[in-house]
Amino acid sequence: MKAVSGADAIHTGTRRGGTITPMQTAGTTSAVFRSVGLTEERIARCAPLTGGTFNTVSRVTLTDGGDWVVKIPPPATPGTLMGYERDLLVNEATFHACADGSAPVPRVLHSELDPAAPTGPYVIMSACPGRPWSEFAPGSLSAAEGCRLRTDLGRIVARLHAVTHPAGFGYPSLALGPLAPTWRQAFTAMTDAVLADADAYRARLPRPTAGIRALLAAASPVLDDVARPALVHFDLWQGNLLVDGGPGARSIGGIVDGERMFWGDPVADFVSLALFGNMEEDEDFLAGYAEGSGRPVVFDASVRLRLALYRCYLYLIMLVETVPRRAPQEDLDSAWTHVAPQLESALADVESALRARG
C-alpha cells in the first residue's frame, strides 16, 4: 500500500514493475509455460502486471497474437496466508467459468489447481481489453462518460448476481469447510476465520476480537433473509474494472481478479463497488442494476444491516492481511489511518441497527 489517499491507498499494494524477457521469469512461471507446451520461441513479450499484493501475475504476448495472463499464487507457507486464502485459485477459476456469458471476464485457457502438482497451482487466462479504471487521471473521463460507465457496470453486475449455485453458500475453494446450507452459517464461518487470523497474527484492530465476534453474532439472524446463493465477486473496486476504448466510446472491457469470490448475498458486492463510500448515492450504478435485474434495489433495514456486516468483514480482512503480507510501516500506517475508522464506523452501524430492531 502506497501513501496515497483514500481507497486507492489500500488497494494499490506493493507494486511490481519492470519488464522481463521471455523465459527469464521465476522458475515456477517457466515450469508453467513448459507444462502447457509454451516454448521461448512462441513468446514475444512477458511482463509482470502491477497492482497485486498476493499472486504473481504476468502478461504474456505470443508471436501468433495470443494474449495471456498467467496467475501463480505464493507458496502456502505457514504464517503467510489468511484462512480463506487457501486454494484461492479455485475461486478464480470458478468465477470465470460461472461468469462467462454474463459479463466481460477472462476465459480460462489452462489451469492446474492441485497444490501437489509438479508446477504447483496456476491459472492461464485470456487477457481482457482496456486498462484499470483506477489508472485514469482525474478529469480524463467526462462526467457523462463516467455516469454511462457506472450504469453499464450496474447492468453487468446484475447479470453476475443472477448466477446461482444450488449446492450452498461460501467459498468454492472450501478453504473454510464445505459449502453451507444457509448464508448465516457460511458468513459466520467467514467472520470467525478472519477474527481467528487477527488473534493468530496479533493484528491491530480498533476493538478486541471478542467484542467484534459477539456483535457480529448478535446481528447474524438478519442473514437468514438471504435464501439464494448468488455469484459475488467481492473485490469490484476500480482497479479490477478494465475500461476500453477512446473518449466518448469507452466501455467496460473486463472484470478481473475473481479470486475473492464466494456464493452469498449479492448485496455484499456493494461494499467494494462503493469502497469507503455510500452505495445509496450511486444513482447511475443503481439505475443500471435495476435495469439488469428487473427490479430496483431497496435499501431497507435488512439490506443496510447486512451491508454493515459485509463492510466489517472486508475491513477486517484489509487490516489483518497486512501482518502475513509483512507490510512495511508506511503501509501499516496507511491501513490504520484509512481502514480502521471505516471498520469502527461499520461496527457502530451494526450496533445502531440492532438497537433500532429492539
PDB file of N, CA and C in Angstrom, residues 18-25 42-49 57-63 68 70:
ATOM      1  N   GLY A  18       8.727  -3.211 -14.038  1.00  0.00           N
ATOM      2  CA  GLY A  18       9.771  -3.653 -14.946  1.00  0.00           C
ATOM      3  C   GLY A  18       9.285  -4.683 -15.935  1.00  0.00           C
ATOM      4  N   THR A  19      10.081  -4.904 -16.961  1.00  0.00           N
ATOM      5  CA  THR A  19       9.768  -5.884 -17.992  1.00  0.00           C
ATOM      6  C   THR A  19      10.782  -7.002 -17.937  1.00  0.00           C
ATOM      7  N   ILE A  20      10.323  -8.240 -18.074  1.00  0.00           N
ATOM      8  CA  ILE A  20      11.222  -9.379 -18.076  1.00  0.00           C
ATOM      9  C   ILE A  20      11.205  -9.997 -19.453  1.00  0.00           C
ATOM     10  N   THR A  21      12.358 -10.466 -19.896  1.00  0.00           N
ATOM     11  CA  THR A  21      12.456 -11.066 -21.215  1.00  0.00           C
ATOM     12  C   THR A  21      11.904 -12.472 -21.170  1.00  0.00           C
ATOM     13  N   PRO A  22      11.531 -13.051 -22.309  1.00  0.00           N
ATOM     14  CA  PRO A  22      10.973 -14.395 -22.349  1.00  0.00           C
ATOM     15  C   PRO A  22      11.850 -15.396 -21.612  1.00  0.00           C
ATOM     16  N   MET A  23      11.188 -16.196 -20.791  1.00  0.00           N
ATOM     17  CA  MET A  23      11.786 -17.294 -20.050  1.00  0.00           C
ATOM     18  C   MET A  23      12.787 -16.834 -18.999  1.00  0.00           C
ATOM     19  N   GLN A  24      12.872 -15.529 -18.729  1.00  0.00           N
ATOM     20  CA  GLN A  24      13.686 -15.053 -17.629  1.00  0.00           C
ATOM     21  C   GLN A  24      12.792 -14.763 -16.426  1.00  0.00           C
ATOM     22  N   THR A  25      11.712 -15.502 -16.348  1.00  0.00           N
ATOM     23  CA  THR A  25      10.789 -15.381 -15.242  1.00  0.00           C
ATOM     24  C   THR A  25      11.247 -16.272 -14.107  1.00  0.00           C
ATOM     25  N   ARG A  42       7.838 -18.961 -28.931  1.00  0.00           N
ATOM     26  CA  ARG A  42       6.456 -18.510 -29.125  1.00  0.00           C
ATOM     27  C   ARG A  42       6.135 -17.257 -28.318  1.00  0.00           C
ATOM     28  N   ILE A  43       7.053 -16.830 -27.449  1.00  0.00           N
ATOM     29  CA  ILE A  43       6.784 -15.696 -26.571  1.00  0.00           C
ATOM     30  C   ILE A  43       7.398 -14.432 -27.153  1.00  0.00           C
ATOM     31  N   ALA A  44       6.562 -13.471 -27.491  1.00  0.00           N
ATOM     32  CA  ALA A  44       7.054 -12.184 -27.980  1.00  0.00           C
ATOM     33  C   ALA A  44       7.430 -11.269 -26.826  1.00  0.00           C
ATOM     34  N   ARG A  45       6.662 -11.369 -25.733  1.00  0.00           N
ATOM     35  CA  ARG A  45       6.906 -10.492 -24.593  1.00  0.00           C
ATOM     36  C   ARG A  45       6.281 -11.105 -23.357  1.00  0.00           C
ATOM     37  N   CYS A  46       6.965 -10.935 -22.245  1.00  0.00           N
ATOM     38  CA  CYS A  46       6.428 -11.386 -20.957  1.00  0.00           C
ATOM     39  C   CYS A  46       6.760 -10.320 -19.929  1.00  0.00           C
ATOM     40  N   ALA A  47       5.733  -9.768 -19.298  1.00  0.00           N
ATOM     41  CA  ALA A  47       5.941  -8.675 -18.352  1.00  0.00           C
ATOM     42  C   ALA A  47       5.063  -8.870 -17.129  1.00  0.00           C
ATOM     43  N   PRO A  48       5.575  -8.530 -15.947  1.00  0.00           N
ATOM     44  CA  PRO A  48       4.744  -8.628 -14.744  1.00  0.00           C
ATOM     45  C   PRO A  48       3.667  -7.554 -14.742  1.00  0.00           C
ATOM     46  N   LEU A  49       2.504  -7.897 -14.229  1.00  0.00           N
ATOM     47  CA  LEU A  49       1.435  -6.919 -14.057  1.00  0.00           C
ATOM     48  C   LEU A  49       1.517  -6.357 -12.654  1.00  0.00           C
ATOM     49  N   VAL A  57       1.538 -12.266 -11.163  1.00  0.00           N
ATOM     50  CA  VAL A  57       0.727 -12.186 -12.377  1.00  0.00           C
ATOM     51  C   VAL A  57       1.589 -11.650 -13.514  1.00  0.00           C
ATOM     52  N   SER A  58       1.565 -12.344 -14.643  1.00  0.00           N
ATOM     53  CA  SER A  58       2.342 -11.942 -15.813  1.00  0.00           C
ATOM     54  C   SER A  58       1.435 -11.811 -17.028  1.00  0.00           C
ATOM     55  N   ARG A  59       1.740 -10.856 -17.880  1.00  0.00           N
ATOM     56  CA  ARG A  59       1.060 -10.691 -19.167  1.00  0.00           C
ATOM     57  C   ARG A  59       1.994 -11.257 -20.236  1.00  0.00           C
ATOM     58  N   VAL A  60       1.503 -12.218 -20.994  1.00  0.00           N
ATOM     59  CA  VAL A  60       2.318 -12.909 -21.985  1.00  0.00           C
ATOM     60  C   VAL A  60       1.720 -12.661 -23.365  1.00  0.00           C
ATOM     61  N   THR A  61       2.493 -12.038 -24.230  1.00  0.00           N
ATOM     62  CA  THR A  61       2.086 -11.826 -25.615  1.00  0.00           C
ATOM     63  C   THR A  61       2.798 -12.849 -26.487  1.00  0.00           C
ATOM     64  N   LEU A  62       2.032 -13.578 -27.271  1.00  0.00           N
ATOM     65  CA  LEU A  62       2.587 -14.631 -28.113  1.00  0.00           C
ATOM     66  C   LEU A  62       2.876 -14.108 -29.516  1.00  0.00           C
ATOM     67  N   THR A  63       3.766 -14.786 -30.199  1.00  0.00           N
ATOM     68  CA  THR A  63       4.126 -14.366 -31.558  1.00  0.00           C
ATOM     69  C   THR A  63       2.970 -14.508 -32.536  1.00  0.00           C
ATOM     70  N   TRP A  68      -2.114 -13.586 -23.136  1.00  0.00           N
ATOM     71  CA  TRP A  68      -2.439 -14.378 -21.956  1.00  0.00           C
ATOM     72  C   TRP A  68      -2.128 -13.603 -20.680  1.00  0.00           C
ATOM     73  N   VAL A  70      -1.087 -14.905 -16.837  1.00  0.00           N
ATOM     74  CA  VAL A  70      -0.701 -16.079 -16.054  1.00  0.00           C
ATOM     75  C   VAL A  70      -0.684 -15.690 -14.581  1.00  0.00           C
TER      76      VAL A  70
END
